[in-house]
Short mmCIF file of C-alpha atoms in Angstrom, two decimals:
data_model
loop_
_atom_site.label_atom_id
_atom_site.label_comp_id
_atom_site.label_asym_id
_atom_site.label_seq_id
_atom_site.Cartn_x
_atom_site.Cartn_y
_atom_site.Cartn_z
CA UNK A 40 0.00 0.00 0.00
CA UNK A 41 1.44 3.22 -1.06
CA UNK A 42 1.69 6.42 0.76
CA UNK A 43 1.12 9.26 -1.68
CA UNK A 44 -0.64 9.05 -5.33
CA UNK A 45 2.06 7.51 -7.76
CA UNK A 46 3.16 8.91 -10.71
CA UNK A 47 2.29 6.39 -12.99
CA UNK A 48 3.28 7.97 -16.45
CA UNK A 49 6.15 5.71 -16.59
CA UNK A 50 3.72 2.65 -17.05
CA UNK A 51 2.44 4.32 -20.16
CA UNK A 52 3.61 1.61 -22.18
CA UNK A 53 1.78 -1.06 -20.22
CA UNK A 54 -2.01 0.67 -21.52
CA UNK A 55 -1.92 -1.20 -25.22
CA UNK A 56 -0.95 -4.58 -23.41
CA UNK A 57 -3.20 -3.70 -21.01
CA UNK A 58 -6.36 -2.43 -23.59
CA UNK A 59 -5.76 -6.07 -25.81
CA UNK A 60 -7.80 -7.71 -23.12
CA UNK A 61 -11.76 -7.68 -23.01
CA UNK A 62 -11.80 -7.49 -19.58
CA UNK A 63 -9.42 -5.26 -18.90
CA UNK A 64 -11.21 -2.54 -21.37
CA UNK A 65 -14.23 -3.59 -19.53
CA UNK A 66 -12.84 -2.26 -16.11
CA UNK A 67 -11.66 1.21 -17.91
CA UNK A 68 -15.06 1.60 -18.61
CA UNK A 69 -16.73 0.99 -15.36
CA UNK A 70 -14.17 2.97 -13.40
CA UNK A 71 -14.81 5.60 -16.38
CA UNK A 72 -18.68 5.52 -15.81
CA UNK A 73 -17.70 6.64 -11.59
CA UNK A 74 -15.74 9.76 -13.34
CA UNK A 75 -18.43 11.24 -15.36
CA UNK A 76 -19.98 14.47 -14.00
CA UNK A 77 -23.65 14.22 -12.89
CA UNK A 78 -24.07 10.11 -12.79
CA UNK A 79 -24.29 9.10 -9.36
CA UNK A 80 -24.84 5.56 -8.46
CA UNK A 81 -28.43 5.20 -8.76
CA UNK A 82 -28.33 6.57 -12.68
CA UNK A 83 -25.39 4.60 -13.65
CA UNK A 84 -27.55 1.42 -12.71
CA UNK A 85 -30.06 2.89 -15.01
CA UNK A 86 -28.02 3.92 -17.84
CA UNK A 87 -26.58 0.16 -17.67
CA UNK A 88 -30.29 -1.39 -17.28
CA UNK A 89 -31.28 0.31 -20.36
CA UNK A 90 -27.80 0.39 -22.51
CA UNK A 91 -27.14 -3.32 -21.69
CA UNK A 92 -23.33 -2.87 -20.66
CA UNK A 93 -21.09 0.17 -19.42
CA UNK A 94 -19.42 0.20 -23.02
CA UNK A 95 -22.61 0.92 -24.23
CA UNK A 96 -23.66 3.44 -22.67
CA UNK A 97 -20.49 5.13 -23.73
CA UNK A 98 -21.26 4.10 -27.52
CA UNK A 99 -24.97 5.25 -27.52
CA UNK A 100 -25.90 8.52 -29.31
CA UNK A 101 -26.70 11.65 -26.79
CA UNK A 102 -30.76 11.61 -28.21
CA UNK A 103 -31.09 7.94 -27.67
CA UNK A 104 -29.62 8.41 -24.04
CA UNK A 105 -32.03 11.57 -23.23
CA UNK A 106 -34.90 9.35 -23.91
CA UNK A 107 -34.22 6.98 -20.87
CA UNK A 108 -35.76 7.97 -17.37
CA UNK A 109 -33.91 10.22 -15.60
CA UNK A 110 -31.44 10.91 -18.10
CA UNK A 111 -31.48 14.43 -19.15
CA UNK A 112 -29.75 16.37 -21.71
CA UNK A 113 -27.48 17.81 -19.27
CA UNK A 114 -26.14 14.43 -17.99
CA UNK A 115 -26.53 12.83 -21.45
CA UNK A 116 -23.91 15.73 -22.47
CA UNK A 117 -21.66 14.67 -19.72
CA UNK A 118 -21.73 11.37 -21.02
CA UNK A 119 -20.91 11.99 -24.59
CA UNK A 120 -18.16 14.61 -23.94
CA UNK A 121 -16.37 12.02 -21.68
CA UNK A 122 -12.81 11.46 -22.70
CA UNK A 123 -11.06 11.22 -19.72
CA UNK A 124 -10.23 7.03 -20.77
CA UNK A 125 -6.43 7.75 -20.06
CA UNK A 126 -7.28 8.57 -16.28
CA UNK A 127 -9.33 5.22 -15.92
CA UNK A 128 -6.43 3.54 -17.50
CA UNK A 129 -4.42 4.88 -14.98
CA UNK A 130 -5.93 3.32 -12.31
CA UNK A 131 -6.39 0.16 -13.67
CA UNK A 132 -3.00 0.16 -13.70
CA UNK A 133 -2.88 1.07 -10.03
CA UNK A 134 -5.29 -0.77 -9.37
CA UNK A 135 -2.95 -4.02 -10.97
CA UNK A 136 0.18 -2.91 -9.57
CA UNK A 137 -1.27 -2.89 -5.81
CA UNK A 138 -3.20 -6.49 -6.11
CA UNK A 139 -6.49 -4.35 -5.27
CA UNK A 140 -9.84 -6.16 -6.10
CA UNK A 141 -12.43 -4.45 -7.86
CA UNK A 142 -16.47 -5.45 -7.08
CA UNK A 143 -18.69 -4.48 -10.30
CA UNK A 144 -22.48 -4.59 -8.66
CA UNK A 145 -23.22 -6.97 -11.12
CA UNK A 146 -20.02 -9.53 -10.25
CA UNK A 147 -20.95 -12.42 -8.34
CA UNK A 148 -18.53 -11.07 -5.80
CA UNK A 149 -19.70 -8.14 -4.79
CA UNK A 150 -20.98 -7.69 -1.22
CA UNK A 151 -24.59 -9.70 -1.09
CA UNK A 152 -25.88 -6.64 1.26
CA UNK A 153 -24.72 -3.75 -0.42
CA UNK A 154 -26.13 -5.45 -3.68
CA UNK A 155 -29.66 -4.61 -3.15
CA UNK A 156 -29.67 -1.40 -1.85
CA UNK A 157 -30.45 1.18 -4.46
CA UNK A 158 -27.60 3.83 -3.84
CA UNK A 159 -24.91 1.85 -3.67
CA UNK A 160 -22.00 2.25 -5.24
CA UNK A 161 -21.45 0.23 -8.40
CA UNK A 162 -17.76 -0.05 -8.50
CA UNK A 163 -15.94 -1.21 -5.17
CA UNK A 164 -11.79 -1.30 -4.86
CA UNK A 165 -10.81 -3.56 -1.76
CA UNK A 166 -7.59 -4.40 -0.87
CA UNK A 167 -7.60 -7.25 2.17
CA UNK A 168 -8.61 -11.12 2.72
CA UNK A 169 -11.39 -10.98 4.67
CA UNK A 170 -14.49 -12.37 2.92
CA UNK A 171 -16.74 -9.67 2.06
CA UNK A 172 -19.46 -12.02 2.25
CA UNK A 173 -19.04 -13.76 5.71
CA UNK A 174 -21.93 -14.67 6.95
CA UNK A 175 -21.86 -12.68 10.78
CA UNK A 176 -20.68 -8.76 9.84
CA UNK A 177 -21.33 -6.36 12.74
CA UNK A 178 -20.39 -2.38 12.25
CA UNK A 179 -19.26 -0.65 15.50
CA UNK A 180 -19.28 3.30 15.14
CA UNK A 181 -19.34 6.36 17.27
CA UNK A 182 -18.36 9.77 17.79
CA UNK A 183 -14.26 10.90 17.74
CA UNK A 184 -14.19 12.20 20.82
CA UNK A 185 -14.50 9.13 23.05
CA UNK A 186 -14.75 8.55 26.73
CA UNK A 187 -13.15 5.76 28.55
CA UNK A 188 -16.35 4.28 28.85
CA UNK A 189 -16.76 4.26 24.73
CA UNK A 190 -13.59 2.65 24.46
CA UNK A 191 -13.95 -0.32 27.60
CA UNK A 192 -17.65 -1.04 25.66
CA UNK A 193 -15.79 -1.03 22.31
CA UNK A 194 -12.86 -3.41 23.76
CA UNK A 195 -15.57 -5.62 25.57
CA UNK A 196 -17.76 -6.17 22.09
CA UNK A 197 -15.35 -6.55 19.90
CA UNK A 198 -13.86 -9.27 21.92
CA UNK A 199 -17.36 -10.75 22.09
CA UNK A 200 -18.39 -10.74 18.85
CA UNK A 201 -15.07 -12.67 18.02
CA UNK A 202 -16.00 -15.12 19.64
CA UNK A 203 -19.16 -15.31 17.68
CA UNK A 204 -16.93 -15.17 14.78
CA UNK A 205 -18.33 -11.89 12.89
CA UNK A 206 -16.02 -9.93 11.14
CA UNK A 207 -16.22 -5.80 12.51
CA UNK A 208 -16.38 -3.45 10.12
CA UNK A 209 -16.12 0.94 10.55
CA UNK A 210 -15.07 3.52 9.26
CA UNK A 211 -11.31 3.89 10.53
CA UNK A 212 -11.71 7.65 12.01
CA UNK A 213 -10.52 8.78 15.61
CA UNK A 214 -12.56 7.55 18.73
CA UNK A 215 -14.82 4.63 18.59
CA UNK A 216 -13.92 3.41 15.35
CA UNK A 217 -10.14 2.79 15.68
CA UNK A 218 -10.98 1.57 18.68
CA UNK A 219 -12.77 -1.16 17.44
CA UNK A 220 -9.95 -1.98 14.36
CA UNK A 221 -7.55 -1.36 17.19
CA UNK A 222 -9.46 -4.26 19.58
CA UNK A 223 -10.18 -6.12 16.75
CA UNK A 224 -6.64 -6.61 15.44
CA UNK A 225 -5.48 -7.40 18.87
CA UNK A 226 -7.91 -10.33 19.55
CA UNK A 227 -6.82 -11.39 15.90
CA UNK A 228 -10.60 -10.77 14.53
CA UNK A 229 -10.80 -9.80 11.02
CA UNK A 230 -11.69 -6.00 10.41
CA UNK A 231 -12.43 -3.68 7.61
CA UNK A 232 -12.27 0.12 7.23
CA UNK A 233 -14.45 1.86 4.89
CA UNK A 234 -12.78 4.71 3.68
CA UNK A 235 -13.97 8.12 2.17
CA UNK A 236 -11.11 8.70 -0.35
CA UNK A 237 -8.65 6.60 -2.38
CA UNK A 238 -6.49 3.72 -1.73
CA UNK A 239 -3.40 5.98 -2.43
CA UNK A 240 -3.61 7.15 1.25
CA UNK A 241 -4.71 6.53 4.54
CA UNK A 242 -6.96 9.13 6.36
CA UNK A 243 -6.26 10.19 9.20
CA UNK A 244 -2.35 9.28 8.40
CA UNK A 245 -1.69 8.65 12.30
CA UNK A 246 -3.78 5.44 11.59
CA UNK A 247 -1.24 4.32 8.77
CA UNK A 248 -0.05 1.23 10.85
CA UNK A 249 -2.84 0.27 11.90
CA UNK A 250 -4.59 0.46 8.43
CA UNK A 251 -1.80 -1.64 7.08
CA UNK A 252 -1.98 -4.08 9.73
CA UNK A 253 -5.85 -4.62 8.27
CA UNK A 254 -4.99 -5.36 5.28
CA UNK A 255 -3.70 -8.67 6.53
CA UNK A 256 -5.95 -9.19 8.89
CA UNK A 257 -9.28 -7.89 7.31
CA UNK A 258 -9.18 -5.18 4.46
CA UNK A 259 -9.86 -1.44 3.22
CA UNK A 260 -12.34 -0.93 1.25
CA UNK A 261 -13.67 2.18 -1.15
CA UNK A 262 -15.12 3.27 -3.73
CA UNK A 263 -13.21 6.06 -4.83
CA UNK A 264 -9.74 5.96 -7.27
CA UNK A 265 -6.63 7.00 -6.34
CA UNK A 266 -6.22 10.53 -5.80
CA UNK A 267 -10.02 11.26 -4.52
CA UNK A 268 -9.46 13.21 -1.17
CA UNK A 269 -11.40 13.01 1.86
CA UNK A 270 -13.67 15.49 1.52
CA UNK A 271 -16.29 16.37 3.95
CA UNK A 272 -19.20 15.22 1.47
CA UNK A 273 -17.43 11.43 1.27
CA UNK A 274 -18.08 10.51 4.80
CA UNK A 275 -21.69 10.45 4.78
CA UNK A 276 -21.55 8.74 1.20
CA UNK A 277 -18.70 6.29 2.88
CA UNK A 278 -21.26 5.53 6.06
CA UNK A 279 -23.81 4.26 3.51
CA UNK A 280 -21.30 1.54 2.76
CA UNK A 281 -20.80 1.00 6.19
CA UNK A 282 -24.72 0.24 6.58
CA UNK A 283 -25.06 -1.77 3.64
CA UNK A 284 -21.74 -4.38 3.72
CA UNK A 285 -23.31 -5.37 7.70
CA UNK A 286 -26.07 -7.41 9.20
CA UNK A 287 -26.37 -4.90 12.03
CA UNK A 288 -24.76 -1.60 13.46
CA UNK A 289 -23.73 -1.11 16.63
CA UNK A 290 -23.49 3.19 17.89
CA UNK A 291 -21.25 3.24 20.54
CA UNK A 292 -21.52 6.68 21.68
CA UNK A 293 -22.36 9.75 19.35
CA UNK A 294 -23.72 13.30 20.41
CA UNK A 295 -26.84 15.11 18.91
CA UNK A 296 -25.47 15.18 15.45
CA UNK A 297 -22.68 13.38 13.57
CA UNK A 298 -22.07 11.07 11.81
CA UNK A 299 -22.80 7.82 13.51
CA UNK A 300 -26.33 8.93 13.60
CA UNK A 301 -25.93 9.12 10.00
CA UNK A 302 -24.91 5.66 9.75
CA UNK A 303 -27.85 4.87 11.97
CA UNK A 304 -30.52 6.16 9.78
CA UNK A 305 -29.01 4.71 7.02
CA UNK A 306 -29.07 1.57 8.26
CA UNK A 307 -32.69 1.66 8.98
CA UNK A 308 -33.52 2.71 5.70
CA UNK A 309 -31.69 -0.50 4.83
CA UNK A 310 -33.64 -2.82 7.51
CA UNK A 311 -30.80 -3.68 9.32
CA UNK A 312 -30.75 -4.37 12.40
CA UNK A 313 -29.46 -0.83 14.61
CA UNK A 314 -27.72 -1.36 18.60
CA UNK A 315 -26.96 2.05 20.70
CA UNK A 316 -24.99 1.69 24.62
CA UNK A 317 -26.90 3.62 26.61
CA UNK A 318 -25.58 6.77 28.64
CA UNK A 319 -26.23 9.23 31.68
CA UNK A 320 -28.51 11.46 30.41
CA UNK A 321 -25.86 14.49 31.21
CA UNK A 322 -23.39 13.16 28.94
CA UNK A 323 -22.89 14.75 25.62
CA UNK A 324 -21.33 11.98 23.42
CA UNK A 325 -24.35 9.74 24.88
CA UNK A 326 -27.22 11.82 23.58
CA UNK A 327 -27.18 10.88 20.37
CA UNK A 328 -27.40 6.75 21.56
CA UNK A 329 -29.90 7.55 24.10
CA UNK A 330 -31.99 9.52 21.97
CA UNK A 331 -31.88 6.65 19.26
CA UNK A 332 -33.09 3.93 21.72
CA UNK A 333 -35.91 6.60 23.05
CA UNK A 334 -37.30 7.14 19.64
CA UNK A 335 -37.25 3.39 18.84
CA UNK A 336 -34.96 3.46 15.87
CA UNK A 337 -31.90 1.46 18.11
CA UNK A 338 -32.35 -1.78 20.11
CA UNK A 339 -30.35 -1.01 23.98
CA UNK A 340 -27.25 -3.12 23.98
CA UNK A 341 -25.00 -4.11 27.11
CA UNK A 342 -23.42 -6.75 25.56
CA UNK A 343 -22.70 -8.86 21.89
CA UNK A 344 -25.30 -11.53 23.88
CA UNK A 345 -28.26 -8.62 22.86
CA UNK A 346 -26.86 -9.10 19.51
CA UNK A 347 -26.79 -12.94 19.46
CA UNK A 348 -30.75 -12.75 20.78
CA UNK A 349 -32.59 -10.19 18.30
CA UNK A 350 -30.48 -11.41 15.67
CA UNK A 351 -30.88 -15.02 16.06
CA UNK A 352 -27.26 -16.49 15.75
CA UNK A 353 -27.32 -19.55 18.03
CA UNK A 354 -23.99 -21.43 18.34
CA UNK A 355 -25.83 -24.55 17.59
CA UNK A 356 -24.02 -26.76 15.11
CA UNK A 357 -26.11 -27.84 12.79
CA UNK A 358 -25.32 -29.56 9.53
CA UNK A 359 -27.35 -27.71 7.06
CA UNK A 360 -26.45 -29.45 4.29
CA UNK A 361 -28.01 -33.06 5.34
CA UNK A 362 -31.25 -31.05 6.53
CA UNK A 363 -31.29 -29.80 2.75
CA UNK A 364 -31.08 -32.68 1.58
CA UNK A 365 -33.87 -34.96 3.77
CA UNK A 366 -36.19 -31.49 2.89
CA UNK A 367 -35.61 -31.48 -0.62
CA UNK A 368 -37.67 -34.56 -1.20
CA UNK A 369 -40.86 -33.54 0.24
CA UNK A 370 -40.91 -29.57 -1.00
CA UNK A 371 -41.69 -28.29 -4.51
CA UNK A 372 -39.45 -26.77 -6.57
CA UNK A 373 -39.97 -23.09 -5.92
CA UNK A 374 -39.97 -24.27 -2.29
CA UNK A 375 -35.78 -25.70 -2.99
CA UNK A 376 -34.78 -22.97 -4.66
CA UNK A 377 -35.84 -20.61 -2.00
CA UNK A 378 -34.21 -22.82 0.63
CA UNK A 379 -31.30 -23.15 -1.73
CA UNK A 380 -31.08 -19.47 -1.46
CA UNK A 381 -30.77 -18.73 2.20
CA UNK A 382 -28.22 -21.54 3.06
CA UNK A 383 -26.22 -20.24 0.16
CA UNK A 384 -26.25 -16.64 0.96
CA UNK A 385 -25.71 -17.05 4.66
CA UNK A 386 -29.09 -15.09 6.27
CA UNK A 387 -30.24 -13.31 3.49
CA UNK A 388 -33.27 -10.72 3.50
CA UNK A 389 -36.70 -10.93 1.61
CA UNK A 390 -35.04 -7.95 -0.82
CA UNK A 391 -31.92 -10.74 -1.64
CA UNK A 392 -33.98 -13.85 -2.39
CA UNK A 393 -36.24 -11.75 -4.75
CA UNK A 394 -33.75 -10.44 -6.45
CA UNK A 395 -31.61 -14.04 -6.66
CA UNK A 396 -34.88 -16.44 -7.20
CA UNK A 397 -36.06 -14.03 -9.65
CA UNK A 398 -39.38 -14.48 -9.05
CA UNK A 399 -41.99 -11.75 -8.63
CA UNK A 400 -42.21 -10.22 -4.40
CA UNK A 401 -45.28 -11.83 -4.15
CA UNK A 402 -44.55 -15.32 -4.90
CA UNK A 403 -41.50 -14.93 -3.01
CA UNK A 404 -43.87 -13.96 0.22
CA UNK A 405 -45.92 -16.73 -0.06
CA UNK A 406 -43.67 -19.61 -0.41
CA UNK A 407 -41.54 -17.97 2.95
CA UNK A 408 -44.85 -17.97 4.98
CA UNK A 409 -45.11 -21.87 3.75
CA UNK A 410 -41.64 -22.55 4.88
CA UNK A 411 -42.28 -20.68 8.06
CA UNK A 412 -45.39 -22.32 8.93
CA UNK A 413 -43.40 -26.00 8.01
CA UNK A 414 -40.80 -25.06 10.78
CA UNK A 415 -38.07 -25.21 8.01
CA UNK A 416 -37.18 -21.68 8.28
CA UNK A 417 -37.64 -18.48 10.78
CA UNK A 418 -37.55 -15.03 10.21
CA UNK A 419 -35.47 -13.00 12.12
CA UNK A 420 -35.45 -9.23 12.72
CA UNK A 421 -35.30 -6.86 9.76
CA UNK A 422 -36.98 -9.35 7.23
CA UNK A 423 -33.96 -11.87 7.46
CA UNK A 424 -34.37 -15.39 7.39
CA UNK A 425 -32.49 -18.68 8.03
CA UNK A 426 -32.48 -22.41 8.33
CA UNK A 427 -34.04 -23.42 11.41
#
């Protein structure tokens, strides 16, 4: 992991090898498709639903593009004076050179949670080994300016929910969340850092060591290029990411406003499943968690044990595989390929197995109140369900 942006004009050579490959020339286009001007992430997934592929879209004539929803002619103009390719070769070169991963929202790889919530991002870079799909992820965030009491409660639940063996995932500023990487890295529980700017850097630099420590032990993960700085409007964007890659979020401590609270509501909007530690009314940095349990939008949590309950992850060792198979003989079709679904996916919410059966919401409903009623599976908070 580098320091400071390279210069990477000396690898100029490398963009015709580079540019002979199909796949390569499709990554310049996705990470173009990020760089144009006025297409966020929600209109690049319609430009692509509509175009067929990112090339396309790039290809297609500016009328032809003003006629699909959303798509004005001021953002159809962006599109067809984009010719910034040489910058998106550039970091596909980085991108090579620094064994990061990229996560298309359409790959098979790309985070199963973030995958059906509408604004997320379409391209991902992660650089790391932990599994971005494990099936127990738990986000612990709070304010910068933690107590000792923020930081005993982070220690504590980290510690706990490695031994529940869920990876922790936040957002690598000051306070509460390197407090968490920090706890996580010394029980030897796999951690990742969402960050708000490129993988050129690490923001705040005092947390360099510990940022490269996670990269063995867990990962970074973006979805900006190299060079993007962390500017003030990336941290709410990056917090979005925070919500979405997790089954749950934990607020430590957080005052009236910030951006923990942020993550918070996010996470709601996403149904998952939202923790606060309660405070002493007179303390500043426990306003914001108080005020979240008080208004019903956080569960109270003293422990990972509150975790375990609401979200239903017994330690009971069960061998889903021979259940599948002595169900499989007496359910219909529809009925397997639902079931198929949630072992496969690890816990996966009604949202998931609509989009992956690709059947219509309804159907979908139906077949889970049949399983539910046969005692094969439960449903667990936040529309979840699992193998019973």
């Amino acid at each position: 992991m580098p320091d400071l942006l390279l210069n990477l004009s000396k690898y100029t050579f490398y963009f015709t090898l580079f540019m002979n490959s199909i796949s390569d020339e499709t990554f310049v286009f996705r990470i173009a498709l990020t760089m144009v001007e006025g297409v966020g992430d929600v209109l690049a997934r319609q430009l692509i639903s509509y175009c067929g592929d990112v090339e396309a879209i790039f290809k297609e004539k500016k009328r032809s593009l003003e006629k699909i929803p959303e798509i004005g002619p001021k953002t159809a103009a962006s599109i067809i004076s984009f010719k910034n390719f040489k910058r998106a070769q550039e970091e596909l070169l980085f991108v090579k050179k620094h064994g990061i991963k990229m996560h298309f929202y359409l790959d098979d790889d790309y985070p199963s949670r973030l995958k059906n919530c509408a604004d997320a991002p379409v391209l991902l870079f992660y650089k790391g080994t932990a599994p971005l799909n494990h099936n127990r992820m738990v986000a612990v965030v709070g304010t910068r300016k933690a107590t000792d009491y923020g930081k005993e409660f982070t220690n504590k639940l980290v510690e706990e929910l490695g031994l529940m063996k869920a990876i922790v995932v936040s957002g690598l500023a000051y306070g509460i969340d390197i407090a968490a990487h920090k706890a996580s890295l010394n029980k030897n529980i796999e951690t990742i850092g969402v960050m708000a700017h490129g993988l050129d850097r690490i923001y705040p630099q005092v947390h360099n060591q510990v940022a490269r420590k996670m990269v063995e032990h867990g990962g970074l993960i973006t979805e900006h290029i190299s060079g993007a700085d962390p500017d003030k409007e990336n941290f709410p964007k990056r917090n979005r990411i925070i919500a979405g890659l997790c089954d749950a979020v934990v607020v430590v401590e957080a005052a009236k406003k910030g951006g923990a609270l942020i993550t918070a509501d996010i996470a709601n909007s996403y149904n998952r499943d939202v923790f606060a530690l309660p405070g002493r009314i007179s303390d500043t940095y426990s306003e914001g968690c108080n005020m979240l349990i008080k208004s019903n939008r956080a569960a109270l949590i003293q422990s990972a044990a509150d975790i375990r309950y609401i979200m239903g992850w017994d330690d009971d060792k069960k061998n889903n595989a021979s259940v599948q198979k002595k169900l499989f003989v007496e359910l219909s079709q529809d009925e397997k390929v639902i079931v198929d679904l949630i072992t496969s996916q690890k816990n996966p919410n009604i949202d998931v197995i609509v989009y992956q059966s690709g059947m219509q919401p309804s159907k979908v409903a139906s077949l889970l109140l049949n399983l539910e009623f046969a005692g094969i599976i439960k449903c667990l908070p936040g529309k979840v369900f699992q193998l019973v």
